[in-house]
């Protein structure tokens, strides 16, 4: 496991994208409040996503023939890092860019690629993920939503739950059963693309604890899907989902969900001249943790670039990364309240309120802590 | 460095830096054995790896010999090889002839009489022949006699404080560009990293072999999750050490060392605790090798500043910036 973990540099060519991205974001986000920025990749703004797409920074890893920028994972790392530091509202295109686009490129037919990928890159097609269901969370292989063969394609019945921003998305890629029964586990699962405007699809928003209606419940009642709704091979859905999750787990977003809060806190400490020993030690230990995690993330990005599938390391990084993300609001809250006679800056307090409330989600979404630790244990040879 | 050097060091340490030797050295009965081992190490030329080629060394950069330092941690080598490599490079650069024997790196503490130099607790001072001591204005080389050492408490400790008369200095070197504390902290961070990887492997092995309730304890989810946490800590610590290792030369950047020492020292507390938890009573017994490693982990964790010391240093640098994201700081000041 450690042999593959090599210190890796972001190549100069990719690093050189950074100033332009920084400048663009500074201009685009000038009026965005701290509280909105604190939402990190849960902030939703289709206008912003389209502006980013116009710069060519949506679908950066996709080939030019499909409207992409044909850049590598390191370039994507640089762009995503800047988006996250600045608290850009990326949720509208986030899933398409990170998961759905690469998935369609890899497993889709030529027709599917030609149709979906340019729309993703232009910020017109926004995808959401349909994995979880009312009775299937961590035990994803138990999904019951079913696509049944017809002469013209498939009929879909069932329900998906917790799909982020599906009320505002145009499409969903869902993991569904195409053969066998729930007891068959990993066999008989497939991934299908669903146009969310089709008859029989109903989407109900669900507010999260911060009040954002970001979650939703999606019901499918005899939804007629065409033959070309299937992505990849019928029955191969489980393998495809695993590969998809390896991408999802290794990016900087698994370290940076609280970075806007961290930076607002730093700005406050610097401005107020708070630099006693205890504060310095706290700032230093948090910086040190984050520095090591960033090196890990870049190292894993290097493995993706080399075409490896670092599943165990991606799970490892996500688990330790989310632990850090979750520690930030707790440490910042404690630090601020250790000085009960000082009132911190309102922007900082607003960001803290959001992240402190939302942070339990960081180790749930994309696979819970317990599931990830099981995967790491498997990688260590214990199961 | 070519793999040959690494393979050679791995073979030598595996054959000779054995638990039996370490026990003998700790008991004070292994002096002949460790002098023999030192001569074998000297014969490999490893000690002069960092010395310029023009001055008779191999002229390697720190990052190239990092694998050897990691191995010295992996095999808890009871001799200050890593420290000697740096000391010899410093001495050679200053044109001072190199003495024969392990050299530890130390920092003078301010207390004490004006005519004496005293240090904090230095790992492996008990088996060293010399100490290079940084007093902030320069470094002095001293020969170490048993009377100069205040041995650290704790059974089997090879650490000691040094107290020597200034007048016995063998040579005075100008202040290095980076203090010896920074250099020595990186060496201890690297040894911690090597030792922690070994502890992870030992503990996974034990989890797969010890049977309770009819199955290997490694099949229990509670044990698996502890080992997963251990792997996370070891991974983050390992990459921090790599990031702090200079590619050329041997003088590291103090802020990157701060990350390396903070990460490894913090991890050491967690890794040691989990290793023991999984090993049960077996790990507490003298006969079983685990304790040789976990006791050394304690020494190296606090050597040249614990995680809190280095956090403070790093945090002050972050706060001193007028503006900018913490990521900009990490990217421009702490990353390669
Ligand atoms: C903010 C957010 C956004 C999300 N977005 C999406 C989305 O867009 N699309 C989507 O499909 N889903 C989404 N999810 C759902 C997410 O994937 C699930 O929350 C996750 O898979 C866990 O399922 P669950 O919530 O049903 O918890 P459960 O599986 O019921 O787990 C509850 C607890 O039991 C533990 N547990 C379960 N099984 C085991 C086991 N075998 N061993 C030990 N412990 C176990 C879990 O670790 C957890 O602690 C989102 C979730 C959040 C919080």
XYZ file of C-alpha atoms and ligand atoms in Angstrom:
772
model
C 0.000 0.000 0.000
C 2.781 2.439 0.898
C 4.861 1.591 -2.146
C 2.355 3.352 -4.363
C 2.299 6.393 -2.089
C 4.897 8.634 -3.694
C 5.458 12.297 -3.143
C 4.168 13.894 -6.332
C 4.472 17.362 -7.809
C 1.787 19.112 -9.770
C 3.448 19.632 -13.185
C 4.261 23.238 -14.121
C 1.933 23.204 -17.121
C -1.040 22.417 -14.878
C 0.079 24.746 -12.111
C 0.230 27.572 -14.654
C -3.571 27.524 -14.965
C -3.919 28.819 -11.431
C -3.549 32.599 -11.827
C -6.248 32.772 -14.504
C -8.626 30.684 -12.390
C -7.933 32.826 -9.319
C -8.539 36.040 -11.252
C -11.773 34.735 -12.774
C -13.107 33.643 -9.391
C -12.167 36.887 -7.672
C -14.209 38.761 -10.243
C -17.180 36.369 -10.449
C -17.601 35.923 -6.710
C -16.904 39.468 -5.549
C -20.270 39.948 -3.861
C -20.766 36.423 -2.522
C -21.395 36.320 1.232
C -19.240 34.333 3.639
C -22.215 32.213 4.554
C -22.797 31.215 0.921
C -19.099 30.536 0.425
C -19.067 28.318 3.517
C -21.450 25.965 1.681
C -18.460 24.908 -0.396
C -19.520 22.333 -2.979
C -23.087 22.380 -1.685
C -23.647 25.918 -2.978
C -25.816 25.866 -6.110
C -25.824 28.483 -8.878
C -26.396 27.408 -12.511
C -25.388 30.877 -13.763
C -22.007 30.508 -12.142
C -21.614 26.992 -13.554
C -22.340 28.286 -17.053
C -19.864 31.143 -16.665
C -17.260 28.619 -15.590
C -18.177 26.416 -18.556
C -17.639 29.346 -20.911
C -14.077 29.562 -19.664
C -13.684 25.878 -20.536
C -13.380 24.787 -16.926
C -16.277 22.361 -16.773
C -15.448 18.893 -18.055
C -11.754 19.739 -18.087
C -10.649 16.119 -18.364
C -12.993 15.287 -21.250
C -11.607 15.089 -24.815
C -11.900 18.091 -27.118
C -14.077 16.159 -29.563
C -16.786 16.188 -26.923
C -16.336 19.791 -25.903
C -13.889 19.127 -23.074
C -10.577 20.826 -22.410
C -8.574 17.582 -22.734
C -6.589 18.439 -19.636
C -5.459 15.912 -17.082
C -6.318 15.195 -13.466
C -3.617 17.547 -12.221
C -5.183 20.453 -14.095
C -8.512 19.478 -12.624
C -6.905 19.386 -9.172
C -5.678 22.969 -9.580
C -9.055 24.253 -10.801
C -11.028 22.389 -8.138
C -8.650 23.551 -5.428
C -9.188 27.186 -6.422
C -12.970 26.705 -6.638
C -13.050 25.255 -3.145
C -10.782 27.849 -1.530
C -12.931 30.607 -2.922
C -16.191 28.963 -1.845
C -17.555 28.977 -5.380
C -21.124 27.628 -5.735
C -20.264 24.611 -7.861
C -23.073 22.194 -6.961
C -25.005 22.559 -10.219
C -22.287 21.068 -12.400
C -20.289 19.278 -9.705
C -21.592 15.750 -10.166
C -21.548 15.940 -13.969
C -18.007 17.205 -13.974
C -16.649 14.862 -11.345
C -18.503 11.632 -11.924
C -21.120 11.456 -14.646
C -19.007 12.873 -17.486
C -16.016 10.571 -16.863
C -18.410 7.641 -16.404
C -20.138 8.272 -19.742
C -16.798 8.757 -21.461
C -15.522 5.484 -20.076
C -18.534 3.189 -20.314
C -20.958 5.009 -22.625
C -21.643 4.368 -26.296
C -20.430 6.804 -28.919
C -23.969 8.111 -29.302
C -24.235 8.732 -25.560
C -20.885 10.508 -25.498
C -21.786 12.750 -28.403
C -25.080 13.638 -26.842
C -24.257 14.157 -23.175
C -20.629 15.241 -22.945
C -20.874 18.508 -24.924
C -23.970 19.433 -22.910
C -22.072 18.771 -19.672
C -19.154 20.898 -20.831
C -21.456 23.780 -21.779
C -23.177 23.661 -18.403
C -26.507 22.614 -19.900
C -26.824 19.077 -18.609
C -26.666 18.858 -14.824
C -26.521 15.346 -13.417
C -27.406 13.968 -10.017
C -26.616 10.631 -8.390
C -29.297 8.040 -7.746
C -27.706 5.450 -5.547
C -29.374 5.580 -2.115
C -32.952 4.460 -1.552
C -35.220 4.418 1.494
C -34.010 0.911 2.404
C -30.542 1.028 0.846
C -27.855 3.258 2.290
C -24.511 1.708 3.108
C -25.831 -1.590 1.804
C -26.019 -0.233 -1.696
C -26.204 -3.632 -3.382
C -29.668 -4.090 -1.883
C -31.280 -1.456 -4.144
C -34.806 -2.309 -5.255
C -35.503 0.244 -8.003
C -35.915 -1.912 -11.061
C -35.649 -1.446 -14.802
C -37.582 -4.105 -16.697
C -36.969 -4.883 -20.377
C -39.590 -3.802 -22.929
C -39.528 -3.892 -26.768
C -38.390 -0.280 -26.865
C -36.059 -0.243 -23.882
C -36.881 -0.291 -20.194
C -39.649 0.488 -17.736
C -38.452 1.956 -14.485
C -40.166 1.639 -11.098
C -38.978 2.507 -7.632
C -37.610 5.441 -5.655
C -34.306 7.126 -4.909
C -33.603 9.146 -1.773
C -31.123 11.849 -0.728
C -30.119 12.660 -4.314
C -28.403 16.035 -3.981
C -29.996 18.789 -6.064
C -32.049 16.436 -8.217
C -34.845 19.026 -8.143
C -32.566 21.276 -10.177
C -30.794 18.629 -12.227
C -31.625 17.611 -15.782
C -30.503 13.986 -15.530
C -29.813 11.260 -13.033
C -27.506 8.278 -13.315
C -29.146 5.638 -11.173
C -28.007 2.266 -9.932
C -30.919 -0.096 -10.515
C -31.692 -3.759 -10.642
C -32.074 -5.130 -14.176
C -32.194 -8.817 -13.307
C -32.439 -11.130 -10.318
C -33.677 -10.168 -6.850
C -32.266 -7.992 -4.050
C -30.729 -11.154 -2.546
C -28.489 -11.534 -5.596
C -26.406 -8.640 -4.298
C -23.777 -7.461 -6.752
C -25.174 -9.440 -9.681
C -27.907 -7.994 -11.863
C -27.265 -4.298 -11.150
C -26.916 -1.743 -13.931
C -26.564 2.006 -14.346
C -29.150 3.947 -16.337
C -29.404 7.584 -17.391
C -32.781 9.112 -16.633
C -34.059 12.346 -18.126
C -35.778 13.845 -15.095
C -38.476 15.504 -17.230
C -39.862 12.176 -18.429
C -43.453 11.334 -17.541
C -43.692 9.253 -14.378
C -40.748 10.944 -12.641
C -41.712 12.990 -9.580
C -39.182 14.844 -7.508
C -39.850 16.173 -4.034
C -37.333 18.456 -2.344
C -36.167 17.677 1.201
C -34.611 20.401 3.317
C -31.339 19.651 4.996
C -30.696 20.782 8.576
C -29.344 24.140 7.427
C -32.652 24.845 5.693
C -31.357 24.332 2.146
C -33.747 22.217 0.059
C -30.749 20.407 -1.376
C -31.840 16.805 -0.839
C -34.667 15.121 -2.627
C -36.741 12.079 -3.089
C -37.330 10.876 -6.649
C -40.113 8.461 -7.547
C -40.351 6.453 -10.735
C -43.799 5.182 -11.754
C -43.641 3.206 -15.021
C -41.094 5.554 -16.514
C -40.392 4.503 -20.113
C -36.679 4.613 -20.896
C -35.168 4.103 -24.334
C -32.731 1.341 -25.215
C -29.906 3.853 -24.932
C -30.625 4.641 -21.275
C -28.265 1.890 -20.196
C -24.685 3.079 -19.505
C -22.053 0.422 -19.794
C -22.866 -3.251 -19.616
C -26.068 -4.676 -18.285
C -25.293 -6.405 -15.008
C -21.962 -4.612 -14.575
C -23.366 -1.722 -12.536
C -21.642 -2.693 -9.333
C -18.147 -2.598 -10.845
C -18.889 0.665 -12.603
C -20.093 2.265 -9.377
C -16.965 1.166 -7.547
C -14.747 2.796 -10.150
C -16.904 5.922 -10.003
C -16.531 6.130 -6.243
C -12.732 5.897 -6.481
C -12.817 9.178 -8.426
C -15.294 10.671 -6.043
C -13.255 9.896 -2.962
C -9.797 11.105 -3.800
C -10.308 14.725 -4.803
C -9.509 17.833 -2.790
C -13.202 18.229 -1.915
C -12.674 15.523 0.705
C -10.249 17.795 2.559
C -11.539 21.269 1.819
C -15.199 21.292 2.906
C -14.247 23.508 5.864
C -11.445 25.478 4.259
C -13.521 28.625 3.745
C -14.187 28.634 7.478
C -10.506 28.022 8.227
C -9.559 31.013 6.049
C -12.176 33.321 7.567
C -10.866 32.393 10.994
C -7.286 33.139 9.892
C -8.398 36.487 8.485
C -10.010 37.325 11.815
C -6.967 36.249 13.863
C -4.633 38.263 11.642
C -6.863 41.314 11.679
C -7.401 41.257 15.435
C -3.745 40.466 16.109
C -4.530 37.292 18.055
C -1.245 35.400 18.030
C -0.639 34.018 21.506
C 1.128 30.670 21.897
C -1.998 28.563 22.163
C -3.483 30.158 19.046
C -0.264 29.703 17.086
C -0.027 26.033 18.102
C -3.617 25.428 17.044
C -3.192 27.198 13.705
C 0.045 25.294 13.168
C -1.326 21.850 13.921
C -4.336 22.406 11.662
C -2.091 23.693 8.871
C 0.239 20.759 9.290
C -2.585 18.222 9.106
C -3.939 19.860 5.998
C -0.504 20.076 4.356
C 0.050 16.333 4.735
C -3.447 15.557 3.462
C -2.923 17.736 0.413
C 0.300 15.861 -0.365
C -1.613 12.584 -0.086
C -4.330 13.863 -2.384
C -1.798 14.956 -5.021
C -0.050 11.609 -4.750
C -3.328 9.767 -5.380
C -4.105 12.123 -8.272
C -0.766 11.031 -9.723
C -1.912 7.426 -9.529
C -5.107 8.260 -11.408
C -2.978 9.994 -14.043
C -0.915 6.820 -14.413
C -4.113 4.870 -14.968
C -4.036 3.066 -11.628
C -7.138 2.455 -9.512
C -6.142 3.505 -6.004
C -9.362 2.384 -4.326
C -7.957 1.666 -0.881
C -5.905 4.846 -0.749
C -8.876 6.899 -1.935
C -10.958 5.462 0.906
C -8.096 6.135 3.323
C -7.758 9.741 2.204
C -11.470 10.367 2.403
C -11.679 8.978 5.923
C -8.768 10.967 7.329
C -9.674 13.981 5.188
C -13.244 14.169 6.457
C -11.950 13.722 9.997
C -9.954 16.900 9.457
C -12.867 18.734 7.837
C -15.032 17.853 10.806
C -12.396 18.889 13.321
C -12.173 22.425 11.895
C -15.543 23.806 13.108
C -15.118 22.164 16.508
C -11.621 23.606 16.982
C -12.562 27.055 15.684
C -15.662 27.210 17.894
C -13.634 26.217 20.935
C -10.908 28.720 20.132
C -13.310 31.621 19.668
C -15.247 30.790 22.815
C -12.049 30.409 24.814
C -12.077 34.237 24.646
C -15.582 34.896 25.935
C -15.053 38.635 26.215
C -14.359 39.114 22.526
C -16.964 39.019 19.779
C -15.695 37.628 16.508
C -16.457 39.000 13.095
C -20.032 38.285 11.890
C -18.925 36.685 8.610
C -16.817 34.222 10.528
C -19.670 33.419 12.903
C -22.099 32.904 10.025
C -19.734 30.505 8.271
C -19.085 28.704 11.535
C -22.784 28.254 12.198
C -23.285 26.607 8.814
C -20.233 24.329 8.892
C -20.741 23.337 12.524
C -24.278 22.220 11.718
C -23.484 20.489 8.428
C -20.183 18.827 9.306
C -21.603 15.437 10.371
C -22.562 14.986 6.703
C -18.929 15.062 5.604
C -18.311 11.503 6.790
C -21.662 10.165 5.571
C -21.906 11.264 1.937
C -19.974 9.125 -0.513
C -19.687 6.191 1.919
C -19.719 6.383 5.698
C -16.661 6.300 7.927
C -17.458 2.744 9.005
C -17.749 1.505 5.417
C -14.501 3.223 4.402
C -12.605 1.731 7.331
C -13.832 -1.686 6.256
C -12.416 -1.047 2.781
C -9.073 0.036 4.240
C -8.994 -3.110 6.361
C -9.580 -5.158 3.218
C -6.680 -3.345 1.567
C -4.521 -4.210 4.592
C -5.327 -7.891 4.107
C -7.639 -8.329 7.083
C -10.762 -9.440 5.228
C 20.153 6.789 -4.560
C 20.247 3.487 -6.355
C 18.299 0.600 -4.895
C 21.601 -1.179 -4.318
C 22.460 1.064 -1.393
C 18.982 0.663 0.052
C 19.034 -3.118 -0.381
C 22.458 -3.324 1.154
C 21.359 -1.287 4.180
C 18.192 -3.376 4.503
C 20.208 -6.595 4.556
C 22.761 -5.244 6.995
C 20.172 -3.914 9.438
C 17.997 -7.030 9.205
C 21.005 -9.277 9.901
C 22.681 -7.187 12.535
C 20.277 -4.692 14.148
C 18.349 -7.581 15.636
C 16.107 -7.543 18.695
C 18.787 -9.623 20.451
C 21.448 -7.003 19.747
C 19.158 -4.165 20.798
C 18.362 -5.937 24.053
C 22.072 -6.448 24.733
C 22.858 -2.800 23.980
C 20.039 -1.651 26.225
C 21.273 -3.923 29.009
C 24.731 -2.413 28.659
C 26.312 -5.755 27.727
C 26.474 -5.295 23.975
C 29.290 -2.781 23.581
C 31.504 -5.127 21.566
C 28.639 -6.092 19.329
C 27.625 -2.551 18.549
C 31.194 -1.454 17.907
C 31.420 -4.338 15.467
C 28.210 -3.281 13.768
C 29.441 0.302 13.567
C 32.603 -0.831 11.818
C 30.522 -2.762 9.310
C 28.402 0.318 8.688
C 31.498 2.473 8.221
C 32.861 -0.073 5.768
C 29.789 0.361 3.542
C 30.582 4.058 3.050
C 27.051 5.010 4.155
C 28.370 7.487 6.711
C 29.804 9.707 3.956
C 26.748 9.594 1.698
C 26.050 13.310 2.108
C 29.678 14.435 1.952
C 30.672 16.124 -1.311
C 32.287 13.889 -3.897
C 35.244 16.266 -4.000
C 35.751 15.625 -0.289
C 35.674 11.871 -0.526
C 31.945 11.294 -0.054
C 29.136 10.136 -2.337
C 27.626 13.611 -2.776
C 24.054 12.363 -2.482
C 21.108 14.583 -1.586
C 19.074 14.011 1.540
C 16.096 12.637 -0.358
C 18.364 10.001 -1.878
C 19.432 8.614 1.468
C 15.986 8.970 3.043
C 15.262 5.260 2.368
C 18.287 4.340 4.508
C 17.124 6.603 7.344
C 13.630 5.107 7.152
C 15.235 1.671 7.404
C 17.248 2.729 10.444
C 13.873 3.495 12.036
C 12.309 0.308 10.727
C 15.065 -1.724 12.406
C 15.401 0.673 15.373
C 19.135 0.786 14.758
C 20.729 1.549 18.134
C 23.445 3.702 16.552
C 23.250 7.307 15.331
C 23.890 6.569 11.648
C 21.523 9.211 10.246
C 22.931 11.847 12.569
C 26.481 10.872 11.654
C 25.724 11.259 7.938
C 24.664 14.873 8.469
C 27.427 15.607 10.973
C 30.099 14.316 8.606
C 28.760 16.463 5.782
C 28.828 19.541 8.033
C 32.336 18.746 9.258
C 33.605 18.100 5.744
C 32.089 21.370 4.507
C 33.879 23.199 7.320
C 37.141 21.412 6.534
C 37.238 19.642 9.889
C 38.546 16.095 9.888
C 35.996 13.454 10.743
C 36.351 11.509 13.990
C 35.808 7.785 14.133
C 32.482 6.900 15.767
C 28.787 7.748 15.783
C 28.052 11.477 16.174
C 24.765 12.752 17.630
C 23.312 16.180 16.838
C 22.282 18.354 19.763
C 21.195 21.837 20.755
C 22.622 23.626 23.787
C 20.154 24.665 26.462
C 20.584 28.083 27.994
C 20.807 26.974 31.618
C 24.105 26.121 33.262
C 27.505 27.580 33.920
C 29.208 29.751 31.310
C 32.116 27.401 30.897
C 29.942 24.367 30.207
C 27.569 23.329 27.474
C 24.498 21.296 28.347
C 21.888 19.772 26.114
C 18.397 18.373 26.369
C 17.740 14.657 26.100
C 19.303 13.185 22.946
C 18.330 9.747 21.637
C 21.254 7.348 21.060
C 23.698 9.549 22.958
C 24.502 6.448 25.047
C 26.013 4.633 22.052
C 27.584 7.698 20.415
C 31.270 8.610 20.434
C 30.779 12.297 19.682
C 28.250 15.099 19.806
C 27.944 18.085 17.513
C 26.288 20.776 19.611
C 24.639 23.906 18.209
C 24.680 26.836 20.647
C 22.987 29.285 18.305
C 26.218 31.042 17.338
C 28.089 28.007 16.077
C 28.565 24.288 16.527
C 31.171 22.504 18.604
C 32.324 18.944 18.265
C 32.887 17.087 21.515
C 34.060 13.573 22.292
C 31.621 11.866 24.647
C 32.801 10.017 27.712
C 30.427 8.183 30.056
C 31.020 10.927 32.636
C 29.618 13.534 30.229
C 26.251 11.796 30.037
C 23.217 12.106 32.257
C 21.361 8.977 31.209
C 17.635 9.415 30.692
C 15.343 7.510 33.054
C 13.416 4.470 31.895
C 14.547 0.893 31.447
C 16.700 0.366 28.397
C 16.815 3.995 27.403
C 19.709 4.908 25.130
C 19.016 8.632 25.482
C 21.021 11.041 27.560
C 21.692 14.673 28.256
C 25.213 15.837 27.537
C 27.173 18.133 29.825
C 30.705 19.024 28.709
C 33.278 21.712 29.440
C 33.463 24.227 26.568
C 37.236 23.982 26.714
C 37.104 20.367 25.537
C 35.680 21.336 22.135
C 37.551 19.480 19.385
C 36.508 21.944 16.690
C 34.196 24.895 16.249
C 32.117 25.233 13.085
C 30.266 28.325 11.875
C 26.498 28.302 12.418
C 24.867 26.130 9.801
C 22.242 27.823 7.619
C 19.644 25.713 9.343
C 19.862 24.940 13.039
C 20.799 21.444 14.142
C 17.467 21.192 15.919
C 15.680 21.445 12.569
C 17.965 18.871 10.965
C 17.736 16.455 13.888
C 13.950 16.868 14.024
C 13.723 15.710 10.409
C 15.921 12.706 11.173
C 13.695 11.716 14.062
C 10.582 12.285 11.967
C 12.018 9.936 9.331
C 12.908 7.292 11.905
C 9.409 7.555 13.341
C 7.963 7.041 9.892
C 10.078 3.933 9.292
C 9.292 2.471 12.703
C 5.559 3.182 12.379
C 5.334 1.372 9.026
C 6.939 -1.631 10.695
C 4.546 -1.409 13.644
C 1.580 -1.348 11.273
C 2.831 -4.490 9.523
C 3.511 -6.224 12.863
C 0.068 -5.332 14.144
C -1.764 -6.426 10.981
C 0.153 -9.727 11.204
C -0.827 -10.194 14.793
C -4.449 -9.433 13.920
C -4.368 -12.150 11.289
C -2.822 -14.789 13.554
C -4.126 -14.309 17.085
C -7.362 -16.277 17.427
C -10.104 -15.500 19.935
C -13.755 -16.511 19.884
C -12.846 -18.989 17.169
C -11.466 -16.535 14.613
C -8.510 -14.268 13.979
C -9.098 -11.050 15.924
C -8.451 -9.138 12.659
C -11.870 -10.344 11.502
C -13.542 -8.246 14.189
C -14.724 -4.927 12.852
C -13.534 -3.034 15.934
C -9.983 -4.275 15.327
C -10.196 -3.588 11.594
C -11.235 -0.014 12.204
C -8.374 0.594 14.610
C -5.919 -0.748 12.059
C -7.487 1.468 9.387
C -6.868 4.507 11.593
C -3.310 3.343 12.116
C -2.802 3.081 8.341
C -4.158 6.607 7.873
C -1.815 8.061 10.472
C 1.172 6.197 9.057
C 0.379 7.344 5.498
C -0.005 11.025 6.332
C 3.163 10.952 8.433
C 5.131 9.183 5.700
C 4.278 11.689 2.993
C 5.027 14.632 5.303
C 8.540 13.255 5.841
C 9.064 12.896 2.104
C 7.848 16.433 1.512
C 10.390 17.750 4.022
C 13.370 15.916 2.560
C 15.566 18.224 0.486
C 16.318 16.820 -2.952
C 19.774 18.320 -3.053
C 22.034 19.006 -0.132
C 21.146 18.018 3.386
C 19.757 21.179 4.962
C 15.945 21.059 5.093
C 13.423 23.875 5.166
C 12.346 24.542 8.779
C 8.629 24.933 8.017
C 8.460 21.701 6.062
C 10.276 19.998 8.906
C 7.665 21.467 11.239
C 4.978 19.600 9.273
C 7.024 16.387 9.214
C 7.763 16.409 12.933
C 4.258 17.537 13.905
C 2.687 14.769 11.801
C 5.047 11.978 12.885
C 5.017 12.927 16.564
C 1.230 13.205 16.637
C 0.919 9.907 14.791
C 3.384 8.204 17.137
C 1.045 8.602 20.098
C -1.899 7.125 18.177
C 0.056 4.392 16.402
C 1.762 3.213 19.589
C -1.530 3.081 21.450
C -3.303 1.070 18.750
C -0.377 -1.331 18.314
C -0.543 -2.119 22.015
C -4.319 -2.313 22.151
C -4.357 -4.934 19.398
C -1.487 -6.964 20.880
C -3.102 -7.327 24.285
C -0.941 -8.466 27.193
C 1.594 -10.010 24.814
C 2.708 -6.518 23.805
C 3.400 -5.608 27.408
C 5.836 -8.472 27.946
C 9.563 -7.822 27.822
C 10.174 -10.923 25.741
C 7.964 -9.826 22.893
C 9.595 -7.357 20.469
C 6.766 -4.839 20.271
C 7.993 -2.890 23.286
C 11.392 -2.312 21.680
C 9.605 -0.306 19.002
C 6.991 1.482 21.071
C 9.542 2.650 23.632
C 11.662 4.106 20.843
C 8.564 5.783 19.442
C 8.204 7.644 22.726
C 11.832 8.816 22.602
C 11.641 10.067 19.033
C 8.272 11.687 19.499
C 9.685 14.129 22.040
C 13.184 14.433 20.560
C 13.947 17.895 19.124
C 10.495 19.203 19.952
C 7.149 17.462 20.132
C 4.159 18.137 17.887
C 3.162 21.173 19.966
C 6.572 22.797 19.608
C 6.546 22.489 15.836
C 2.879 23.470 15.573
C 3.670 26.698 17.394
C 6.531 27.476 15.058
C 4.447 26.763 11.972
C 1.393 28.573 13.300
C 3.392 31.716 13.966
C 4.580 31.712 10.359
C 1.008 31.311 9.082
C -0.256 34.129 11.298
C 2.596 36.384 10.234
C 1.268 36.450 6.667
C -0.972 39.458 6.132
C -3.544 37.665 4.017
C -4.186 34.661 1.830
C -5.736 31.232 2.125
C -4.098 28.573 4.235
C -3.917 26.587 1.005
C -1.850 29.320 -0.630
C 0.524 29.096 2.316
C 0.735 25.313 2.060
C 1.183 25.454 -1.698
C 3.891 28.078 -1.755
C 5.729 27.407 1.514
C 5.196 23.763 2.414
C 4.832 21.833 -0.832
C 7.486 20.653 -3.221
C -25.076 15.601 2.366
C -25.400 14.303 1.760
C -25.549 14.211 0.394
C -25.891 12.997 -0.182
N -26.081 12.955 -1.533
C -26.459 11.783 -2.102
C -26.701 11.726 -3.491
O -26.561 12.720 -4.200
N -27.089 10.569 -4.036
C -27.228 9.430 -3.277
O -27.561 8.378 -3.829
N -27.031 9.448 -1.940
C -26.650 10.599 -1.337
N -26.432 10.640 0.021
C -26.683 9.466 0.811
C -25.432 8.748 1.269
O -24.849 8.057 0.217
C -25.820 7.825 2.418
O -26.096 8.666 3.515
C -24.768 6.836 2.819
O -24.543 5.905 1.811
C -25.139 6.108 4.110
O -26.413 5.573 4.056
P -27.501 5.909 5.188
O -27.525 7.364 5.379
O -28.745 5.231 4.792
O -26.937 5.277 6.515
P -26.983 3.758 6.978
O -26.413 2.882 5.934
O -28.314 3.422 7.497
O -25.952 3.811 8.167
C -26.228 4.334 9.467
C -25.047 4.045 10.361
O -24.812 2.624 10.404
C -23.491 2.349 10.022
N -23.429 1.070 9.311
C -24.169 0.640 8.266
N -23.735 -0.554 7.835
C -22.683 -0.884 8.605
C -21.783 -1.996 8.646
N -21.853 -3.009 7.783
N -20.816 -1.978 9.595
C -20.714 -0.942 10.480
N -21.521 0.104 10.490
C -22.487 0.142 9.563
C -23.103 3.486 9.119
O -21.709 3.619 9.011
C -23.747 4.647 9.829
O -22.929 5.028 10.918
C -26.079 11.846 0.616
C -25.880 11.932 1.991
C -25.562 13.140 2.572
C -25.410 13.185 4.048
